[in-house]
CSV table of C-alpha atoms and ligand atoms in Angstrom, one decimal:
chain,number,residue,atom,x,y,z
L,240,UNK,CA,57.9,5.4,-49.0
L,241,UNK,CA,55.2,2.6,-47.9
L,242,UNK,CA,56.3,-0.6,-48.5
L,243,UNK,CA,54.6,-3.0,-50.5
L,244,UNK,CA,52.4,-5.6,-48.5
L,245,UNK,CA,50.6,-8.9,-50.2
L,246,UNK,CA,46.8,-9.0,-49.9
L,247,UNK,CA,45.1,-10.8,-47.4
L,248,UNK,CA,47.7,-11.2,-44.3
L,249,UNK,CA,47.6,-10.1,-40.3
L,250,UNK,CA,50.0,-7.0,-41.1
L,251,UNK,CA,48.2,-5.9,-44.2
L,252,UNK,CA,44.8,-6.0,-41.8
L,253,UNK,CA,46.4,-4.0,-39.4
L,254,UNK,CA,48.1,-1.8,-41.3
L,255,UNK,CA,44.3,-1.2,-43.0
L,256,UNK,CA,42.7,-0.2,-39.7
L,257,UNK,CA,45.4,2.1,-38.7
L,258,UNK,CA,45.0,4.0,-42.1
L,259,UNK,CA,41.1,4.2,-41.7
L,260,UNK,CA,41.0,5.6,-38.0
L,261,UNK,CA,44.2,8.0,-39.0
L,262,UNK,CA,42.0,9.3,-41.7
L,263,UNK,CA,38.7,9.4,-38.9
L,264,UNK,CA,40.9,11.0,-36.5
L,265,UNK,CA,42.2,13.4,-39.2
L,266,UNK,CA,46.0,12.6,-38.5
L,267,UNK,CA,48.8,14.3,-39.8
L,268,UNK,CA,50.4,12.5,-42.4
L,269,UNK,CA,53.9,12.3,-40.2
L,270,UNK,CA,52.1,10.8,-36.8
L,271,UNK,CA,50.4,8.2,-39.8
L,272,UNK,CA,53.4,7.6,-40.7
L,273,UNK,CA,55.3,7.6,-37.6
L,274,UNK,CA,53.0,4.8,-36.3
L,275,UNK,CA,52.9,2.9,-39.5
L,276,UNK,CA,56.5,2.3,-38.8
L,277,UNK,CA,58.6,0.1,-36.4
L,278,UNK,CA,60.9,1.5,-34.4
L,279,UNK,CA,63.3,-1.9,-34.3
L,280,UNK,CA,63.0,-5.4,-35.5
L,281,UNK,CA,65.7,-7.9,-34.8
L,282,UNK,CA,66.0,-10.8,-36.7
L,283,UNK,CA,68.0,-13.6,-34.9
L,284,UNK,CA,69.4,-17.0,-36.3
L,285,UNK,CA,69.4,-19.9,-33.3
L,286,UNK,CA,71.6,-23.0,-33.7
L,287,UNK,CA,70.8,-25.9,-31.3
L,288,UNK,CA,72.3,-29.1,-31.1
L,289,UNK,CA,69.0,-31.6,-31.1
L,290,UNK,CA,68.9,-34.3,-29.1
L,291,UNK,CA,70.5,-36.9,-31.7
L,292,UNK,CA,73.7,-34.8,-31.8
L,293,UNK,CA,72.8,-33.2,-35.5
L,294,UNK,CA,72.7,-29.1,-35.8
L,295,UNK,CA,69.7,-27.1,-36.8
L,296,UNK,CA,69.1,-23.5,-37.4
L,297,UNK,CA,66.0,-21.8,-36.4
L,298,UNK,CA,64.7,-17.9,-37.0
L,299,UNK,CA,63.6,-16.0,-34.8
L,300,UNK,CA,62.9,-12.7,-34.2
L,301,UNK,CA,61.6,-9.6,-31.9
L,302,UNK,CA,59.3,-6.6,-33.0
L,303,UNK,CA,59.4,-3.6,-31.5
L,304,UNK,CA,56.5,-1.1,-32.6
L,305,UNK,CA,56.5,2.0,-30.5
L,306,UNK,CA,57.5,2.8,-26.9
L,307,UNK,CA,56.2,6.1,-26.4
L,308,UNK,CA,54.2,5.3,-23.7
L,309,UNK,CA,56.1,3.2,-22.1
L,310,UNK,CA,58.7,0.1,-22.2
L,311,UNK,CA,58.2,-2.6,-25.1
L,312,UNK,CA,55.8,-5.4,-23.9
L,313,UNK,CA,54.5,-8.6,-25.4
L,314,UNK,CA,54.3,-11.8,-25.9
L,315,UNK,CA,56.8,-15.0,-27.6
L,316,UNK,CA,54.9,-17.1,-30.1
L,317,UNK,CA,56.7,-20.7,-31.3
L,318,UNK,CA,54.5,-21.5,-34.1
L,319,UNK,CA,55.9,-23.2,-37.5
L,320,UNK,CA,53.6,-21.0,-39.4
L,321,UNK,CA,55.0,-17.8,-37.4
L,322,UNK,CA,55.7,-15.0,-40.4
L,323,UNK,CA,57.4,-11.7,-39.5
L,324,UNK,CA,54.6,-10.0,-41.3
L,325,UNK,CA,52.6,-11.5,-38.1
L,326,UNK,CA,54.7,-10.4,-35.7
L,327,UNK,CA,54.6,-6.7,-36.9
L,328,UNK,CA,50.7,-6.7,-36.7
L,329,UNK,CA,50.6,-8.1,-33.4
L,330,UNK,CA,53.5,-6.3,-32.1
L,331,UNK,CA,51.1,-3.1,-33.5
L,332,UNK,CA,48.3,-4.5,-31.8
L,333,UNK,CA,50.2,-4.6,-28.4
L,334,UNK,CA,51.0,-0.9,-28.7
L,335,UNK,CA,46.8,-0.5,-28.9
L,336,UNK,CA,46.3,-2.9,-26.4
L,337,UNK,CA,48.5,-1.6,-23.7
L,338,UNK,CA,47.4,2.3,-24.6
L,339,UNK,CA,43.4,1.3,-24.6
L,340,UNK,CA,44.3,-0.6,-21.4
L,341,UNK,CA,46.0,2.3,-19.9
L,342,UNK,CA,48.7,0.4,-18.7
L,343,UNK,CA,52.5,2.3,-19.1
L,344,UNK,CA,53.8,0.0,-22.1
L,345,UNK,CA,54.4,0.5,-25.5
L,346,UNK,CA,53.6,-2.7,-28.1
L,347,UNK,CA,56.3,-5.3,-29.1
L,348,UNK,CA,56.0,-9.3,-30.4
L,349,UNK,CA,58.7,-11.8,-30.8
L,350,UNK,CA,58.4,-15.5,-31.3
L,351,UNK,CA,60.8,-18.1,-33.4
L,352,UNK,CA,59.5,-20.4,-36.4
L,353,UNK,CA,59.2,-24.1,-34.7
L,354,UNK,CA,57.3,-26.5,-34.5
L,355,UNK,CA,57.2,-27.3,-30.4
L,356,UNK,CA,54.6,-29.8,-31.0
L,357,UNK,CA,58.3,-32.4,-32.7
L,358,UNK,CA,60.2,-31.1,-30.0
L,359,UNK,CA,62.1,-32.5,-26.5
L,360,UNK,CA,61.3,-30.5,-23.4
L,361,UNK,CA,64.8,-29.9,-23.5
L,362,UNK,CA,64.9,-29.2,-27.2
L,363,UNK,CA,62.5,-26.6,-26.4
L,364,UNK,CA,64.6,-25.2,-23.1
L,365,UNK,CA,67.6,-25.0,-25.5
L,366,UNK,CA,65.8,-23.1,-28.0
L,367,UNK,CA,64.3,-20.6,-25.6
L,368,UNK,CA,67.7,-20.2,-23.9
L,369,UNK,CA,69.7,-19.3,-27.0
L,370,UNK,CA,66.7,-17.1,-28.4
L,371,UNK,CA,66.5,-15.2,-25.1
L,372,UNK,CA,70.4,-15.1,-25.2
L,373,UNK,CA,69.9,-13.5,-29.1
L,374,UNK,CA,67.8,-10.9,-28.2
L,375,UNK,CA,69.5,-10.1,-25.0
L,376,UNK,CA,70.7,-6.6,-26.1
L,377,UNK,CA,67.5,-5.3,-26.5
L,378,UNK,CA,65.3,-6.4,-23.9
L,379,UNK,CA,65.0,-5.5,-20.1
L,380,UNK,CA,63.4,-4.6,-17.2
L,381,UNK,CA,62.9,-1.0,-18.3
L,382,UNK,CA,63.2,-1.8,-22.2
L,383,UNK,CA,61.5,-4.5,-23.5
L,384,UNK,CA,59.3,-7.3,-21.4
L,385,UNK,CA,58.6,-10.5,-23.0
L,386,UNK,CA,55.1,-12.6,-22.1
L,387,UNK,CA,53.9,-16.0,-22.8
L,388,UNK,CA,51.8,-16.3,-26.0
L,389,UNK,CA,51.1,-19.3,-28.7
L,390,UNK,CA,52.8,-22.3,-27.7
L,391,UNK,CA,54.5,-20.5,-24.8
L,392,UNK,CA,54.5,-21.4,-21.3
L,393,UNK,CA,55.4,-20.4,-17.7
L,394,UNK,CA,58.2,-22.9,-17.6
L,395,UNK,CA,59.6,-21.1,-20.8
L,396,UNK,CA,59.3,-17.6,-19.3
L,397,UNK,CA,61.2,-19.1,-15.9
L,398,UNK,CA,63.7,-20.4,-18.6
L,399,UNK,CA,63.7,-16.9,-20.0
L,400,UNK,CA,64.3,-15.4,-16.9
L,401,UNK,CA,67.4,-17.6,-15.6
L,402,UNK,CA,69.1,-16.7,-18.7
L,403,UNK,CA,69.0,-13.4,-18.8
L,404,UNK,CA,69.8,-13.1,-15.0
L,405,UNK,CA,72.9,-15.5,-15.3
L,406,UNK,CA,73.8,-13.2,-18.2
L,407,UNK,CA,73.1,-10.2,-16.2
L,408,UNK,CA,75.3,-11.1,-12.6
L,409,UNK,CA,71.7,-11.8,-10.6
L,410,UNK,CA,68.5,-12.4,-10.4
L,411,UNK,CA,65.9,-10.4,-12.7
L,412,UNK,CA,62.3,-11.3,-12.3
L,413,UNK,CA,60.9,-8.1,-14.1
L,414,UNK,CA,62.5,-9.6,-17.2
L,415,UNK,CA,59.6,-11.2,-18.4
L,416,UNK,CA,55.9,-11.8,-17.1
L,417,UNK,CA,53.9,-14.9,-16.8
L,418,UNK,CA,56.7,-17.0,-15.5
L,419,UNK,CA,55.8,-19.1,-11.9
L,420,UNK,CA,54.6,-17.6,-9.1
L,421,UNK,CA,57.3,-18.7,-6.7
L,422,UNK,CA,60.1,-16.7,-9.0
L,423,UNK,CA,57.5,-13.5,-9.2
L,424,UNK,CA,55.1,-14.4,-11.0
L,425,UNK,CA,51.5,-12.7,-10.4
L,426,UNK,CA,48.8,-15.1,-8.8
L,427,UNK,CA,45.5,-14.3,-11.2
L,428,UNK,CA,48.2,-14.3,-14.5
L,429,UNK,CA,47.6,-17.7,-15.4
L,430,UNK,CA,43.5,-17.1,-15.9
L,431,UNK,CA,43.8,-13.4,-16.4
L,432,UNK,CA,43.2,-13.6,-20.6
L,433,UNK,CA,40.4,-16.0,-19.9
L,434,UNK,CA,39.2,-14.4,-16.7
L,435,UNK,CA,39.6,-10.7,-19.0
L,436,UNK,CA,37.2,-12.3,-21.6
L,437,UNK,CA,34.5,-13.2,-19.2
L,438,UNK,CA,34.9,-9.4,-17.9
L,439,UNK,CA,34.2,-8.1,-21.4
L,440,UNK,CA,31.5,-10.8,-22.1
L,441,UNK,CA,29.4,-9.6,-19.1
L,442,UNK,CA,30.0,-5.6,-20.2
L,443,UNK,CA,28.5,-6.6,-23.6
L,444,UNK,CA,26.0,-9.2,-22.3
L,445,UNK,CA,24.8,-6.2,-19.9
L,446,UNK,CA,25.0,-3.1,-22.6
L,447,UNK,CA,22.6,-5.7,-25.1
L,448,UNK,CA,20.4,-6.8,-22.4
L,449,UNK,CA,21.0,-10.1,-22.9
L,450,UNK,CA,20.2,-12.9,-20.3
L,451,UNK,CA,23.1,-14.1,-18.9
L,452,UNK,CA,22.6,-16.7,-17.2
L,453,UNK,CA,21.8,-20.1,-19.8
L,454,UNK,CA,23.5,-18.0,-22.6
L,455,UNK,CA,24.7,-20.6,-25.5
L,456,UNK,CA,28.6,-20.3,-26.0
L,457,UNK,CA,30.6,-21.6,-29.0
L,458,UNK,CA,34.8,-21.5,-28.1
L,459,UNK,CA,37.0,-22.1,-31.1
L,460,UNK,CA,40.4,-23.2,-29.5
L,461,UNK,CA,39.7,-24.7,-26.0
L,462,UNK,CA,43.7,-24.1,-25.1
L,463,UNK,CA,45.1,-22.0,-22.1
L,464,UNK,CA,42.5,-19.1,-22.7
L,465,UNK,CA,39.7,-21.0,-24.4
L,466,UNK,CA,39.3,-23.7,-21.4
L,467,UNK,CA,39.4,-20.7,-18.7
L,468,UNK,CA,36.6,-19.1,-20.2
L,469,UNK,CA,34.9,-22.5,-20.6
L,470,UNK,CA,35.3,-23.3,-17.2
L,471,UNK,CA,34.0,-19.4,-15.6
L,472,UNK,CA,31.7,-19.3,-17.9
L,473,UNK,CA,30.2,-22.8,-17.1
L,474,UNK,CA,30.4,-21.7,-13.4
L,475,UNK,CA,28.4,-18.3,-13.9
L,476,UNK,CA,25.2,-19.9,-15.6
L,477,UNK,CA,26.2,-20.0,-19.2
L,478,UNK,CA,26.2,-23.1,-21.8
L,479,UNK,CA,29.3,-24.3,-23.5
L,480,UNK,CA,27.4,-26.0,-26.5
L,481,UNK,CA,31.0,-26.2,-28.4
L,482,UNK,CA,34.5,-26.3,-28.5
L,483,UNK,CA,37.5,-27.6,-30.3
L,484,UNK,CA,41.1,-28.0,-30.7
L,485,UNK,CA,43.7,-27.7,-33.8
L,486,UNK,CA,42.1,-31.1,-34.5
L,487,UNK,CA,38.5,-30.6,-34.6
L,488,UNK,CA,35.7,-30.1,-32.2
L,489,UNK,CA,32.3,-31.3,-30.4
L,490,UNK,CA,28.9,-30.1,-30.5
L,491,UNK,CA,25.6,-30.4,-27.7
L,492,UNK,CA,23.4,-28.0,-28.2
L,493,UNK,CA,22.3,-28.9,-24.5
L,494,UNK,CA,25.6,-28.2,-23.4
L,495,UNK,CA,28.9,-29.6,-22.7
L,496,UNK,CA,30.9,-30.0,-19.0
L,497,UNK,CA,33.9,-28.4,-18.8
L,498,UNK,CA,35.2,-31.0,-16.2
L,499,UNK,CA,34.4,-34.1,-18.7
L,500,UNK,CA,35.6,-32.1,-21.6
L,501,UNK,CA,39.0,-31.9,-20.0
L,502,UNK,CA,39.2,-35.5,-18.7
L,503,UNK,CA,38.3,-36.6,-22.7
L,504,UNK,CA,41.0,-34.7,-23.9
L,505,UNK,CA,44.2,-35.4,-21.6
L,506,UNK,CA,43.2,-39.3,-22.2
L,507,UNK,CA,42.8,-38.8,-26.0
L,508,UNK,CA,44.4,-36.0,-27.1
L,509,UNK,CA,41.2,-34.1,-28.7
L,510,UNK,CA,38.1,-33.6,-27.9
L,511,UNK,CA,36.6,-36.1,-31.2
L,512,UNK,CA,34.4,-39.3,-30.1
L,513,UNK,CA,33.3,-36.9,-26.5
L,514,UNK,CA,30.7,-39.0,-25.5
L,515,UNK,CA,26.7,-37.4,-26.5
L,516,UNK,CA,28.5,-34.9,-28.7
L,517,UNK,CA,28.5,-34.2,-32.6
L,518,UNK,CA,32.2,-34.2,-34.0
L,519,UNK,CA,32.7,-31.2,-36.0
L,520,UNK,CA,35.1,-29.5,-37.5
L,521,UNK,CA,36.8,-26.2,-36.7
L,522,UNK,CA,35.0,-24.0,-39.8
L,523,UNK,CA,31.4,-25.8,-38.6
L,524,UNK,CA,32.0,-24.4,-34.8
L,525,UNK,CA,31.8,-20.8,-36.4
L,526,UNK,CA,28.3,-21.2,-37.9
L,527,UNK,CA,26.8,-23.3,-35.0
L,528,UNK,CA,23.6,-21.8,-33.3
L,529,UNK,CA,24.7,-19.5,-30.4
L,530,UNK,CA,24.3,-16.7,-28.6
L,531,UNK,CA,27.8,-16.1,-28.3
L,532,UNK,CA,31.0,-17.3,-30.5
L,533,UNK,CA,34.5,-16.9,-28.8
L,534,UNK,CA,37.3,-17.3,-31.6
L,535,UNK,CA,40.0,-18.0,-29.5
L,536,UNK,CA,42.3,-20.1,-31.5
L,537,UNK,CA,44.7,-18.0,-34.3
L,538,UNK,CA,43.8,-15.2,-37.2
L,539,UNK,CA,41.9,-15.1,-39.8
L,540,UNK,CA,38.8,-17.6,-38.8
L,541,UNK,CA,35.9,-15.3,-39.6
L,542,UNK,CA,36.2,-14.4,-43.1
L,543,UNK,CA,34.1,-13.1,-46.3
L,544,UNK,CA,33.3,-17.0,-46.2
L,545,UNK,CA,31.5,-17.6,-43.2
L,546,UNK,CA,30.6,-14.3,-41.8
L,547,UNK,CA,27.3,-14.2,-43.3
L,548,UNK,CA,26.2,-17.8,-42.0
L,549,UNK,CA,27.8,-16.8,-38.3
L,550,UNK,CA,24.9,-17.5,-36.2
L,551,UNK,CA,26.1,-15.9,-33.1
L,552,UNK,CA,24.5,-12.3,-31.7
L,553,UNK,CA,27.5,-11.5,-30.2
L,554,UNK,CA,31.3,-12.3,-30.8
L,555,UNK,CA,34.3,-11.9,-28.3
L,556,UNK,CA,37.5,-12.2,-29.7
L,557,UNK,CA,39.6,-14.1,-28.2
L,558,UNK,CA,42.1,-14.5,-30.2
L,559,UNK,CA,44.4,-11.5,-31.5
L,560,UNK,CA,43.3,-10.7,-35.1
L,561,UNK,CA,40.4,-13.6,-35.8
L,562,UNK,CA,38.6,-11.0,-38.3
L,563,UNK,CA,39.4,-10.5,-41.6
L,564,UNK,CA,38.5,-6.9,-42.9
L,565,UNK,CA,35.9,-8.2,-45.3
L,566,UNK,CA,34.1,-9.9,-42.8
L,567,UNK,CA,34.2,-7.1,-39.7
L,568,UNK,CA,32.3,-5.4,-42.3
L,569,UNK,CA,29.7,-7.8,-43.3
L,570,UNK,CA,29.3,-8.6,-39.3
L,571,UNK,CA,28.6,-4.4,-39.2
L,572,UNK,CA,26.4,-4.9,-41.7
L,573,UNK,CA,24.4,-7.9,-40.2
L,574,UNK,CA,24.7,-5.7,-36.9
L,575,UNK,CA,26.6,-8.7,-35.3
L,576,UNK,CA,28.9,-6.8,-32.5
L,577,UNK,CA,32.2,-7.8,-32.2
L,578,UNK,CA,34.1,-7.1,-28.7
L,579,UNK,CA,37.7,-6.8,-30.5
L,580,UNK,CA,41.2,-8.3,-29.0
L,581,UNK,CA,42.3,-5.2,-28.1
L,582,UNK,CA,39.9,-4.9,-25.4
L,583,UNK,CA,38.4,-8.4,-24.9
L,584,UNK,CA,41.6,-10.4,-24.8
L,585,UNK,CA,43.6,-7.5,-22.7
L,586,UNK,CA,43.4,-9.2,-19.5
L,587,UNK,CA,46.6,-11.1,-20.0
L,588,UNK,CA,48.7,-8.1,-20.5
L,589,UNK,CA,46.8,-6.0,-17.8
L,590,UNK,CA,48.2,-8.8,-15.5
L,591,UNK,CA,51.5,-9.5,-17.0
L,592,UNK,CA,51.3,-5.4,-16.0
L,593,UNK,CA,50.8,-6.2,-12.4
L,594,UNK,CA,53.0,-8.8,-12.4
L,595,UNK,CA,56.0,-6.0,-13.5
L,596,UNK,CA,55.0,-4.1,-11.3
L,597,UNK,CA,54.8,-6.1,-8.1
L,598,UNK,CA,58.0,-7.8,-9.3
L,599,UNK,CA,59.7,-3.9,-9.3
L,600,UNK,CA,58.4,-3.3,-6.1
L,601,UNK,CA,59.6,-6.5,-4.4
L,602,UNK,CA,55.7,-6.6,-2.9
L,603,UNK,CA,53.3,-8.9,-4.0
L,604,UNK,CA,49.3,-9.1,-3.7
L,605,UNK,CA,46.6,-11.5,-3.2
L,606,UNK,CA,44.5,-12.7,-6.4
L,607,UNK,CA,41.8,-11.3,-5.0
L,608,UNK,CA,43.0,-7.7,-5.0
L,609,UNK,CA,44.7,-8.9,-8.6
L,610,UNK,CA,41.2,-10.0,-10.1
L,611,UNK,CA,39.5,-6.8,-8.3
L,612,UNK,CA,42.1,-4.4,-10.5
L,613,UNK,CA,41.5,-6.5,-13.7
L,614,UNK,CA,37.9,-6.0,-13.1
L,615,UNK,CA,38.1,-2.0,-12.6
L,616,UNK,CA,40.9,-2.0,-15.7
L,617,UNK,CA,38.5,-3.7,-17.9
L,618,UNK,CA,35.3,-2.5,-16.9
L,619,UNK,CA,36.8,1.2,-18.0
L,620,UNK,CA,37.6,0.4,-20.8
L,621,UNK,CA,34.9,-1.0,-21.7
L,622,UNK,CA,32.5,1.6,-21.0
L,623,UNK,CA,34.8,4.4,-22.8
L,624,UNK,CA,35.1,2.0,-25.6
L,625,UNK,CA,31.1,1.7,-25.6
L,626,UNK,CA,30.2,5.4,-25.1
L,627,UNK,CA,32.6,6.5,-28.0
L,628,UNK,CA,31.2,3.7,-30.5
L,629,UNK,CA,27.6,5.5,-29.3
L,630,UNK,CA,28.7,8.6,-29.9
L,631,UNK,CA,30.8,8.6,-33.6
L,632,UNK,CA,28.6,5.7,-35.0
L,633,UNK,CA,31.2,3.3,-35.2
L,634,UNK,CA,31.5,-0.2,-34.5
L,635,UNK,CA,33.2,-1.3,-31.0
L,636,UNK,CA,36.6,-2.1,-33.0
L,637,UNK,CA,37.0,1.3,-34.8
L,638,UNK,CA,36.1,3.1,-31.1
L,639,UNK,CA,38.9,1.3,-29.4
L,640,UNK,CA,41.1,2.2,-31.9
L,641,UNK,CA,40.3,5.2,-31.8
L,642,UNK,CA,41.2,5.9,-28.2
L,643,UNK,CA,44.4,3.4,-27.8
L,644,UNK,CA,45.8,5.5,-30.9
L,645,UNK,CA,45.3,8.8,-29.8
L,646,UNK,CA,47.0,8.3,-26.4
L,647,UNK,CA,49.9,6.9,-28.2
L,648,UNK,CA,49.7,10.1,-30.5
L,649,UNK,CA,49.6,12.1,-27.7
L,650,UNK,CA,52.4,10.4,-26.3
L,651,UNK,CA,54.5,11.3,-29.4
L,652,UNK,CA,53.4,14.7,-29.7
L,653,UNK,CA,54.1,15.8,-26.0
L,654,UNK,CA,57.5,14.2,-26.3
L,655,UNK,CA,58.4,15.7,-29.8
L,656,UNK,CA,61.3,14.2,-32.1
L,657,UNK,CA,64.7,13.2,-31.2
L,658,UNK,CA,66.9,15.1,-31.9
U,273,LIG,N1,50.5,-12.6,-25.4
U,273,LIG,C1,49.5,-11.9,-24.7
U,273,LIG,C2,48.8,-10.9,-25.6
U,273,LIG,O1,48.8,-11.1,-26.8
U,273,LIG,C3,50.1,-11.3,-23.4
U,273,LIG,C4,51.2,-10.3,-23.6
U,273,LIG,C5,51.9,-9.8,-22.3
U,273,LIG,O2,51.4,-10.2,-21.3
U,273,LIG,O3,52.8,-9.0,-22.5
U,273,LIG,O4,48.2,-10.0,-25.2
């Protein structure tokens, strides 16, 4: 039986696009099914002792969709607003993400309802200690391989690490991805969702025969991946005419720097008052005049709302799921392409793949050669992504799902059922 799921949320959008490429890819109803399923979620209760000596209780949990190709990988979210129904459509999404990618992981998402923002630093290290302790059995090197996502940092994935390794007898670097580079991190990791977008940007920019140089750029969310897109794309020619934070945003329509942007914010804590700028607010940013909108904030921005007053000519998601159904349709109606997160925003993982990888080999690279994979990894994609949308008539999201779900499928077929 399929469960029950309320209207309107990340896991019923998910859900909604898996049905409708099953049924384009003519699925049997038991892969459909197989894939519509998880194959473990872990639900774990995490008592810390805060720093005024009381007790509290968070949730938190880890979703593990498929692993057919491949170990478990994705990222920890702290987010007060985190849902489990979110965690199963982005866990989902990581299964498509790594498969698209071609990288040798299945999809998984984990995260704990907080609010890190009211937090100590070693509130936080407690929290991330005892969750990573909680979930212990059913992560590791060859299982499961947690990331840095929402809210999450290196220093949390270095806290990750050192747990499980003084619970394991020694030192376990391939544990998790994203942490420091002088405990194994990857150089490159840090830019590689941002430097990934620009990747994707370019493949689109080229494929429409757009200008790229002087192109007009709205980011929603200028955070870890936001501000490294900002700051390559500001370097390759293009203008960042917007940008924002949880708390609003600012507006030039002759551009913004990247450097002053930055300096505002550390001294002020948002980007509002940025000197020659318009303040606006996070649902303005989406309708601005640009070439190109980059939603890379949470879920759920572009809706049946706005997507009809989106001014854009091109959008590159960012963010994983920033889309509603209703308005990836309008956008296909206004043709309005949409690079989806699955390919645009898989330059994290594709590094948090080298990063495993270099950390089981004991042999590490330069960021050049790092970038110079990404690149190759991306570009690929991209162009298979591109050639199948040309050739079924579908939009670039429907074509990537398309592929990442059939080399899972495969993956499940050539193995067969246990037992
Ligand atoms: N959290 C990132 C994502 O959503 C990266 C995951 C990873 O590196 O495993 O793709």
């Amino acid at each position: 039986m399929t469960e029950k799921i309320p209207a309107n949320n990340t896991w019923q959008t998910a859900v909604t696009q898996l049905d409708s490429v099953s049924k384009l890819m003519m699925l049997s109803e038991d892969v459909h099914q197989l894939l519509r399923n998880f194959e473990r979620i872990l639900t774990v209760s995490i008592p810390i002792r805060m720093d005024n000596g009381s007790l509290r209780i968070f949730n938190g949990f880890r979703v593990q969709h498929n692993s057919a190709r491949g170990p478990y990988k994705g990222g920890v979210r702290y987010h007060p607003e985190l849902t489990l129904d979110d965690l199963k459509a982005l866990a989902m999404e990581m299964t498509w993400k790594c498969s698209l990618a071609g990288v040798p992981f299945g999809g998984a998402k984990g995260g704990i309802i907080c609010n890190p923002k009211t937090l100590s630093k070693s509130e936080i290290e407690r929290l991330t200690r005892r969750y990573t302790y909680a979930i212990m059995p059913i992560i590791g090197i060859e299982k499961d391989i947690p990331a840095p996502d929402v809210n999450t940092n290196e220093q949390i994935m270095a806290w990750m690490m050192d747990t499980y390794s003084m619970n394991n007898g020694y030192c376990t670097p391939g544990i998790v991805t994203g942490k420091p580079v002088n405990i194994g991190g990857s150089l490159g990791r840090t830019d590689a969702t941002g430097l990934g977008i620009t990747f994707a940007l370019a493949n689109a920019v080229k494929s429409r025969k757009m200008d790229f140089k002087g192109l007009k750029v709205a980011i929603q969310g200028y955070g870890n991946v936001g501000s490294t897109v900002g700051k390559l794309l500001g370097e390759m020619g293009c203008k960042i005419v917007a940008v924002s934070s949880s708390k609003g945003g600012v507006y030039n329509s002759r551009g913004l720097s990247h450097t002053a942007l930055m300096k505002h914010y550390k001294e002020h804590g948002s980007f509002e008052e940025f000197p020659h700028a318009e303040n606006i607010t996070n649902e303005a940013l989406l309708e601005l005049p640009c070439d190109v909108l980059i939603p890379a904030a949470l879920a759920n921005q572009i809706t049946k709302e706005n997507a009809a007053k989106i001014k854009a000519k091109l959008i590159v998601e960012g963010a994983n799921g920033p889309t509603t159904l209703e308005a990836d349709q309008i956008l296909a109606e206004r043709k309005i392409p949409v690079v989806p997160d699955i390919l645009a925003n898989a330059g994290g993982v594709i590094v948090s793949y080298f990063e495993w990888v270099q950390d089981v080999q004991c042999y590490f690279w330069c960021e050049t050669e790092v970038n110079m994979r990404l690149e190759n990894l991306l570009n690929r994609s991209y162009e298979e992504v591109f050639s199948l949308s040309h050739e079924r008539k579908v939009n670039l999201r429907t074509a990537a799902l398309i592929l990442a779900v059939k080399k899972v499928v495969d993956a499940i077929q050539v193995r067969g059922l246990y037992p």
